[in-house]
Amino acid sequence: MSGAMKSMIYLDYNATAPIRENVIAAVAGAMATVGNPSSVHGMGRAARAKVEEARAQVAALANARPRDVVFCASGTEASNTVIRGAGAKSLILSPIEHDCVRAAAKESGLPVFKLKVNAHGVVDLADLAQKLEEAPKPALVSVMLANNEMGTIEPVAEIAEIAHAHGALVHTDAVQAAGKMMLDRKALGADYLTLSAHKIGGPQGVGAIILAPTAPLKALIPGGGQELSRRSGTENVAGIAGFGVAALECMADIGRMAELGAMRDRIEREVKAYGNDVVIVGEGAPRLPNTICIAMPGVKGETQVMHFDLNGICVSSGSACSSGKVKVSHVLTAMGYGADVAEASIRISLGYGTKESDVDAFLKAWTSLYDRIRSRR
Ligand code: PLP
């Protein structure tokens, strides 16, 4: 982190995780080497070696084969490629998917079937079985492994079993799950799993698709046939080298998740004890240990984010979208929350650099806002 940013308390790891020092070194080292990974001469082969080393590291993150990893430019591109390139005749999605899946589905022109979720945001498996009967075959089922707004973990292995019994393919967006829980593409039963480097302390602008050996995939971008003709364009050697190091290091973070889970539990316990109208979104479901979604009814999420910012703390509003415009969270709406909660939520996401003193500072700022707002009523 830069000097100015070091004085800020960063609790927005789900937006982007601070880049790791060894990643910066790997990116800088790769940038200093010359060579196109497709060139056959020695310098090209050196660049290729960097890409292949990273491919093995990213594969290991999902217990997959290196040749089943396709590098691309973001988690967004990875999911778009799968949605458009799997050769499906219909799409079955959870309503809490990231916009990159929702928008890709809309643009695909394919019939889209939306699954029901329960009040905790978990997919209804009986509804899945019914939609699989109705949807034109083969269908592609796309359900994220862990949600970015409140961290709920979806039963992807069970979803895949049901989907495969109906001849469907399965995609899981594992962008938020990576580095926070063990990943095994095969055990999950996912034909496609998508990742993004910057959510695990790697560089922004690098993503990957990890696919089952037999899964079909048509390139989204035609061109030079790189990545075994699954994604054209000269590979981002430096970014990919950084992604590899981040993949390696984030696996060690999984051992720290119990510690982050204890911090999450402390935040949730203390805010609930302080305000009896507070809502912890997704509380009843299995969740990532680092993600907390808190609604302070009656106080807009963006007002809360500004208050924390003034107190030197970075968090996200549940209703913010990537373009900076504010819209009500489709995730909370799908879970059945009204505007009073959906517009009043913030996301706090912890990560490898989070300390107990950050939690103290967050709770102090949160209670001061709560007192100020409630004293006006
Ligand atoms: N999927 C999920 C669940 C995300 O949280 C994000 C980023 O917020 C993405 C996909 C998109 O990843 P990228 O920023 O690499 O395009």
mmCIF file of N, CA, C and O in Angstrom, residues 84-141:
data_model
loop_
_atom_site.group_PDB
_atom_site.id
_atom_site.type_symbol
_atom_site.label_atom_id
_atom_site.label_comp_id
_atom_site.label_asym_id
_atom_site.label_seq_id
_atom_site.Cartn_x
_atom_site.Cartn_y
_atom_site.Cartn_z
ATOM 1 N N ARG A 84 -21.060 -17.487 -22.892
ATOM 2 C CA ARG A 84 -21.271 -17.432 -24.344
ATOM 3 C C ARG A 84 -20.643 -18.605 -25.076
ATOM 4 O O ARG A 84 -21.052 -18.945 -26.180
ATOM 5 N N GLY A 85 -19.607 -19.213 -24.474
ATOM 6 C CA GLY A 85 -18.811 -20.166 -25.238
ATOM 7 C C GLY A 85 -19.017 -21.629 -24.890
ATOM 8 O O GLY A 85 -18.330 -22.494 -25.435
ATOM 9 N N ALA A 86 -19.946 -21.928 -23.988
ATOM 10 C CA ALA A 86 -20.132 -23.328 -23.576
ATOM 11 C C ALA A 86 -21.009 -24.100 -24.567
ATOM 12 O O ALA A 86 -21.143 -25.320 -24.456
ATOM 13 N N GLY A 87 -21.634 -23.384 -25.480
ATOM 14 C CA GLY A 87 -22.479 -24.052 -26.477
ATOM 15 C C GLY A 87 -23.847 -24.429 -25.929
ATOM 16 O O GLY A 87 -24.520 -25.312 -26.475
ATOM 17 N N ALA A 88 -24.292 -23.757 -24.857
ATOM 18 C CA ALA A 88 -25.588 -24.083 -24.248
ATOM 19 C C ALA A 88 -26.743 -23.525 -25.080
ATOM 20 O O ALA A 88 -26.575 -22.548 -25.822
ATOM 21 N N LYS A 89 -27.919 -24.177 -24.934
ATOM 22 C CA LYS A 89 -29.135 -23.704 -25.620
ATOM 23 C C LYS A 89 -29.993 -22.867 -24.663
ATOM 24 O O LYS A 89 -30.949 -22.218 -25.071
ATOM 25 N N SER A 90 -29.662 -22.938 -23.358
ATOM 26 C CA SER A 90 -30.394 -22.126 -22.373
ATOM 27 C C SER A 90 -29.497 -21.935 -21.157
ATOM 28 O O SER A 90 -28.519 -22.675 -20.975
ATOM 29 N N LEU A 91 -29.857 -20.939 -20.356
ATOM 30 C CA LEU A 91 -29.058 -20.620 -19.168
ATOM 31 C C LEU A 91 -29.950 -20.645 -17.934
ATOM 32 O O LEU A 91 -31.077 -20.137 -17.971
ATOM 33 N N ILE A 92 -29.445 -21.244 -16.861
ATOM 34 C CA ILE A 92 -30.186 -21.272 -15.599
ATOM 35 C C ILE A 92 -29.279 -20.616 -14.560
ATOM 36 O O ILE A 92 -28.180 -21.114 -14.284
ATOM 37 N N LEU A 93 -29.724 -19.491 -14.023
ATOM 38 C CA LEU A 93 -28.858 -18.702 -13.129
ATOM 39 C C LEU A 93 -29.495 -18.504 -11.771
ATOM 40 O O LEU A 93 -30.717 -18.406 -11.666
ATOM 41 N N SER A 94 -28.645 -18.323 -10.783
ATOM 42 C CA SER A 94 -29.185 -17.861 -9.503
ATOM 43 C C SER A 94 -29.429 -16.362 -9.657
ATOM 44 O O SER A 94 -28.760 -15.705 -10.463
ATOM 45 N N PRO A 95 -30.357 -15.816 -8.878
ATOM 46 C CA PRO A 95 -30.635 -14.377 -9.013
ATOM 47 C C PRO A 95 -29.612 -13.520 -8.266
ATOM 48 O O PRO A 95 -29.715 -12.306 -8.273
ATOM 49 N N ILE A 96 -28.629 -14.162 -7.609
ATOM 50 C CA ILE A 96 -27.658 -13.377 -6.831
ATOM 51 C C ILE A 96 -26.293 -13.356 -7.516
ATOM 52 O O ILE A 96 -25.291 -13.007 -6.907
ATOM 53 N N GLU A 97 -26.262 -13.743 -8.797
ATOM 54 C CA GLU A 97 -24.989 -13.748 -9.534
ATOM 55 C C GLU A 97 -24.426 -12.332 -9.670
ATOM 56 O O GLU A 97 -25.172 -11.347 -9.673
ATOM 57 N N HIS A 98 -23.126 -12.259 -9.853
ATOM 58 C CA HIS A 98 -22.467 -10.981 -10.138
ATOM 59 C C HIS A 98 -22.981 -10.460 -11.479
ATOM 60 O O HIS A 98 -23.371 -11.243 -12.352
ATOM 61 N N ASP A 99 -22.918 -9.151 -11.644
ATOM 62 C CA ASP A 99 -23.400 -8.539 -12.890
ATOM 63 C C ASP A 99 -22.708 -9.099 -14.128
ATOM 64 O O ASP A 99 -23.289 -9.090 -15.216
ATOM 65 N N CYS A 100 -21.478 -9.587 -13.997
ATOM 66 C CA CYS A 100 -20.791 -10.090 -15.204
ATOM 67 C C CYS A 100 -21.509 -11.328 -15.750
ATOM 68 O O CYS A 100 -21.530 -11.551 -16.964
ATOM 69 N N VAL A 101 -22.116 -12.115 -14.887
ATOM 70 C CA VAL A 101 -22.871 -13.295 -15.334
ATOM 71 C C VAL A 101 -24.257 -12.861 -15.819
ATOM 72 O O VAL A 101 -24.718 -13.275 -16.888
ATOM 73 N N ARG A 102 -24.881 -11.989 -15.056
ATOM 74 C CA ARG A 102 -26.241 -11.538 -15.418
ATOM 75 C C ARG A 102 -26.241 -10.829 -16.766
ATOM 76 O O ARG A 102 -27.080 -11.093 -17.638
ATOM 77 N N ALA A 103 -25.275 -9.923 -16.946
ATOM 78 C CA ALA A 103 -25.236 -9.149 -18.191
ATOM 79 C C ALA A 103 -24.858 -10.041 -19.372
ATOM 80 O O ALA A 103 -25.408 -9.897 -20.468
ATOM 81 N N ALA A 104 -23.928 -10.970 -19.152
ATOM 82 C CA ALA A 104 -23.530 -11.877 -20.242
ATOM 83 C C ALA A 104 -24.726 -12.731 -20.664
ATOM 84 O O ALA A 104 -24.941 -12.971 -21.857
ATOM 85 N N ALA A 105 -25.512 -13.171 -19.686
ATOM 86 C CA ALA A 105 -26.686 -13.997 -19.991
ATOM 87 C C ALA A 105 -27.698 -13.197 -20.809
ATOM 88 O O ALA A 105 -28.245 -13.691 -21.803
ATOM 89 N N LYS A 106 -27.894 -11.954 -20.400
ATOM 90 C CA LYS A 106 -28.865 -11.097 -21.103
ATOM 91 C C LYS A 106 -28.427 -10.881 -22.559
ATOM 92 O O LYS A 106 -29.223 -10.996 -23.489
ATOM 93 N N GLU A 107 -27.140 -10.602 -22.739
ATOM 94 C CA GLU A 107 -26.601 -10.327 -24.077
ATOM 95 C C GLU A 107 -26.568 -11.570 -24.969
ATOM 96 O O GLU A 107 -26.516 -11.466 -26.183
ATOM 97 N N SER A 108 -26.543 -12.746 -24.346
ATOM 98 C CA SER A 108 -26.349 -13.983 -25.127
ATOM 99 C C SER A 108 -27.522 -14.269 -26.061
ATOM 100 O O SER A 108 -27.376 -15.002 -27.035
ATOM 101 N N GLY A 109 -28.694 -13.728 -25.738
ATOM 102 C CA GLY A 109 -29.884 -13.997 -26.548
ATOM 103 C C GLY A 109 -30.491 -15.364 -26.244
ATOM 104 O O GLY A 109 -31.505 -15.745 -26.829
ATOM 105 N N LEU A 110 -29.905 -16.113 -25.331
ATOM 106 C CA LEU A 110 -30.438 -17.439 -24.973
ATOM 107 C C LEU A 110 -31.580 -17.277 -23.964
ATOM 108 O O LEU A 110 -31.599 -16.293 -23.214
ATOM 109 N N PRO A 111 -32.489 -18.263 -23.921
ATOM 110 C CA PRO A 111 -33.511 -18.188 -22.865
ATOM 111 C C PRO A 111 -32.840 -18.318 -21.488
ATOM 112 O O PRO A 111 -31.977 -19.170 -21.301
ATOM 113 N N VAL A 112 -33.247 -17.438 -20.576
ATOM 114 C CA VAL A 112 -32.631 -17.425 -19.239
ATOM 115 C C VAL A 112 -33.683 -17.795 -18.193
ATOM 116 O O VAL A 112 -34.769 -17.213 -18.161
ATOM 117 N N PHE A 113 -33.362 -18.769 -17.347
ATOM 118 C CA PHE A 113 -34.257 -19.202 -16.277
ATOM 119 C C PHE A 113 -33.634 -18.786 -14.945
ATOM 120 O O PHE A 113 -32.469 -19.080 -14.691
ATOM 121 N N LYS A 114 -34.413 -18.089 -14.121
ATOM 122 C CA LYS A 114 -33.886 -17.602 -12.828
ATOM 123 C C LYS A 114 -34.304 -18.529 -11.699
ATOM 124 O O LYS A 114 -35.486 -18.800 -11.517
ATOM 125 N N LEU A 115 -33.348 -18.976 -10.917
ATOM 126 C CA LEU A 115 -33.642 -19.881 -9.802
ATOM 127 C C LEU A 115 -34.188 -19.120 -8.598
ATOM 128 O O LEU A 115 -33.861 -17.946 -8.405
ATOM 129 N N LYS A 116 -34.930 -19.850 -7.770
ATOM 130 C CA LYS A 116 -35.383 -19.248 -6.510
ATOM 131 C C LYS A 116 -34.267 -19.406 -5.480
ATOM 132 O O LYS A 116 -33.527 -20.408 -5.504
ATOM 133 N N VAL A 117 -34.156 -18.439 -4.570
ATOM 134 C CA VAL A 117 -33.252 -18.595 -3.423
ATOM 135 C C VAL A 117 -34.076 -18.424 -2.155
ATOM 136 O O VAL A 117 -35.135 -17.798 -2.176
ATOM 137 N N ASN A 118 -33.577 -18.987 -1.052
ATOM 138 C CA ASN A 118 -34.299 -18.807 0.211
ATOM 139 C C ASN A 118 -33.921 -17.469 0.843
ATOM 140 O O ASN A 118 -33.161 -16.682 0.263
ATOM 141 N N ALA A 119 -34.429 -17.212 2.035
ATOM 142 C CA ALA A 119 -34.218 -15.910 2.691
ATOM 143 C C ALA A 119 -32.748 -15.651 3.012
ATOM 144 O O ALA A 119 -32.360 -14.522 3.291
ATOM 145 N N HIS A 120 -31.922 -16.712 2.975
ATOM 146 C CA HIS A 120 -30.485 -16.520 3.232
ATOM 147 C C HIS A 120 -29.699 -16.429 1.926
ATOM 148 O O HIS A 120 -28.472 -16.382 1.937
ATOM 149 N N GLY A 121 -30.395 -16.514 0.788
ATOM 150 C CA GLY A 121 -29.721 -16.396 -0.502
ATOM 151 C C GLY A 121 -29.233 -17.722 -1.060
ATOM 152 O O GLY A 121 -28.475 -17.744 -2.031
ATOM 153 N N VAL A 122 -29.672 -18.843 -0.474
ATOM 154 C CA VAL A 122 -29.195 -20.151 -0.936
ATOM 155 C C VAL A 122 -30.175 -20.717 -1.974
ATOM 156 O O VAL A 122 -31.399 -20.681 -1.778
ATOM 157 N N VAL A 123 -29.612 -21.257 -3.062
ATOM 158 C CA VAL A 123 -30.422 -21.757 -4.187
ATOM 159 C C VAL A 123 -31.347 -22.907 -3.757
ATOM 160 O O VAL A 123 -30.953 -23.803 -3.013
ATOM 161 N N ASP A 124 -32.573 -22.858 -4.271
ATOM 162 C CA ASP A 124 -33.595 -23.870 -4.005
ATOM 163 C C ASP A 124 -33.378 -25.037 -4.977
ATOM 164 O O ASP A 124 -33.564 -24.891 -6.195
ATOM 165 N N LEU A 125 -32.985 -26.194 -4.453
ATOM 166 C CA LEU A 125 -32.598 -27.316 -5.312
ATOM 167 C C LEU A 125 -33.798 -27.949 -6.023
ATOM 168 O O LEU A 125 -33.675 -28.444 -7.149
ATOM 169 N N ALA A 126 -34.971 -27.910 -5.387
ATOM 170 C CA ALA A 126 -36.172 -28.468 -6.036
ATOM 171 C C ALA A 126 -36.529 -27.601 -7.246
ATOM 172 O O ALA A 126 -36.906 -28.112 -8.320
ATOM 173 N N ASP A 127 -36.372 -26.293 -7.084
ATOM 174 C CA ASP A 127 -36.645 -25.374 -8.195
ATOM 175 C C ASP A 127 -35.643 -25.617 -9.328
ATOM 176 O O ASP A 127 -36.005 -25.575 -10.510
ATOM 177 N N LEU A 128 -34.396 -25.909 -8.962
ATOM 178 C CA LEU A 128 -33.381 -26.201 -9.986
ATOM 179 C C LEU A 128 -33.806 -27.411 -10.824
ATOM 180 O O LEU A 128 -33.765 -27.376 -12.061
ATOM 181 N N ALA A 129 -34.234 -28.474 -10.135
ATOM 182 C CA ALA A 129 -34.634 -29.691 -10.849
ATOM 183 C C ALA A 129 -35.780 -29.387 -11.812
ATOM 184 O O ALA A 129 -35.812 -29.871 -12.957
ATOM 185 N N GLN A 130 -36.711 -28.557 -11.360
ATOM 186 C CA GLN A 130 -37.865 -28.207 -12.214
ATOM 187 C C GLN A 130 -37.429 -27.361 -13.421
ATOM 188 O O GLN A 130 -37.838 -27.623 -14.552
ATOM 189 N N LYS A 131 -36.549 -26.397 -13.181
ATOM 190 C CA LYS A 131 -36.097 -25.540 -14.287
ATOM 191 C C LYS A 131 -35.302 -26.359 -15.314
ATOM 192 O O LYS A 131 -35.363 -26.108 -16.520
ATOM 193 N N LEU A 132 -34.576 -27.371 -14.808
ATOM 194 C CA LEU A 132 -33.808 -28.219 -15.727
ATOM 195 C C LEU A 132 -34.725 -29.031 -16.636
ATOM 196 O O LEU A 132 -34.373 -29.360 -17.774
ATOM 197 N N GLU A 133 -35.920 -29.356 -16.142
ATOM 198 C CA GLU A 133 -36.907 -30.067 -16.974
ATOM 199 C C GLU A 133 -37.424 -29.140 -18.075
ATOM 200 O O GLU A 133 -37.628 -29.552 -19.214
ATOM 201 N N GLU A 134 -37.624 -27.872 -17.698
ATOM 202 C CA GLU A 134 -38.256 -26.917 -18.633
ATOM 203 C C GLU A 134 -37.286 -26.336 -19.664
ATOM 204 O O GLU A 134 -37.678 -26.019 -20.781
ATOM 205 N N ALA A 135 -36.013 -26.172 -19.283
ATOM 206 C CA ALA A 135 -35.073 -25.412 -20.118
ATOM 207 C C ALA A 135 -34.631 -26.208 -21.334
ATOM 208 O O ALA A 135 -34.371 -27.416 -21.235
ATOM 209 N N PRO A 136 -34.518 -25.534 -22.521
ATOM 210 C CA PRO A 136 -33.981 -26.222 -23.707
ATOM 211 C C PRO A 136 -32.599 -26.802 -23.423
ATOM 212 O O PRO A 136 -31.788 -26.186 -22.733
ATOM 213 N N LYS A 137 -32.336 -27.988 -23.949
ATOM 214 C CA LYS A 137 -31.097 -28.715 -23.648
ATOM 215 C C LYS A 137 -30.055 -28.568 -24.765
ATOM 216 O O LYS A 137 -30.442 -28.506 -25.921
ATOM 217 N N PRO A 138 -28.767 -28.552 -24.467
ATOM 218 C CA PRO A 138 -28.220 -28.597 -23.112
ATOM 219 C C PRO A 138 -28.277 -27.220 -22.452
ATOM 220 O O PRO A 138 -28.063 -26.203 -23.105
ATOM 221 N N ALA A 139 -28.541 -27.236 -21.138
ATOM 222 C CA ALA A 139 -28.562 -25.983 -20.382
ATOM 223 C C ALA A 139 -27.201 -25.780 -19.723
ATOM 224 O O ALA A 139 -26.464 -26.747 -19.487
ATOM 225 N N LEU A 140 -26.880 -24.537 -19.452
ATOM 226 C CA LEU A 140 -25.717 -24.218 -18.619
ATOM 227 C C LEU A 140 -26.257 -23.619 -17.325
ATOM 228 O O LEU A 140 -26.983 -22.629 -17.355
ATOM 229 N N VAL A 141 -25.922 -24.263 -16.210
ATOM 230 C CA VAL A 141 -26.330 -23.748 -14.900
ATOM 231 C C VAL A 141 -25.167 -22.921 -14.358
ATOM 232 O O VAL A 141 -24.034 -23.395 -14.331
#
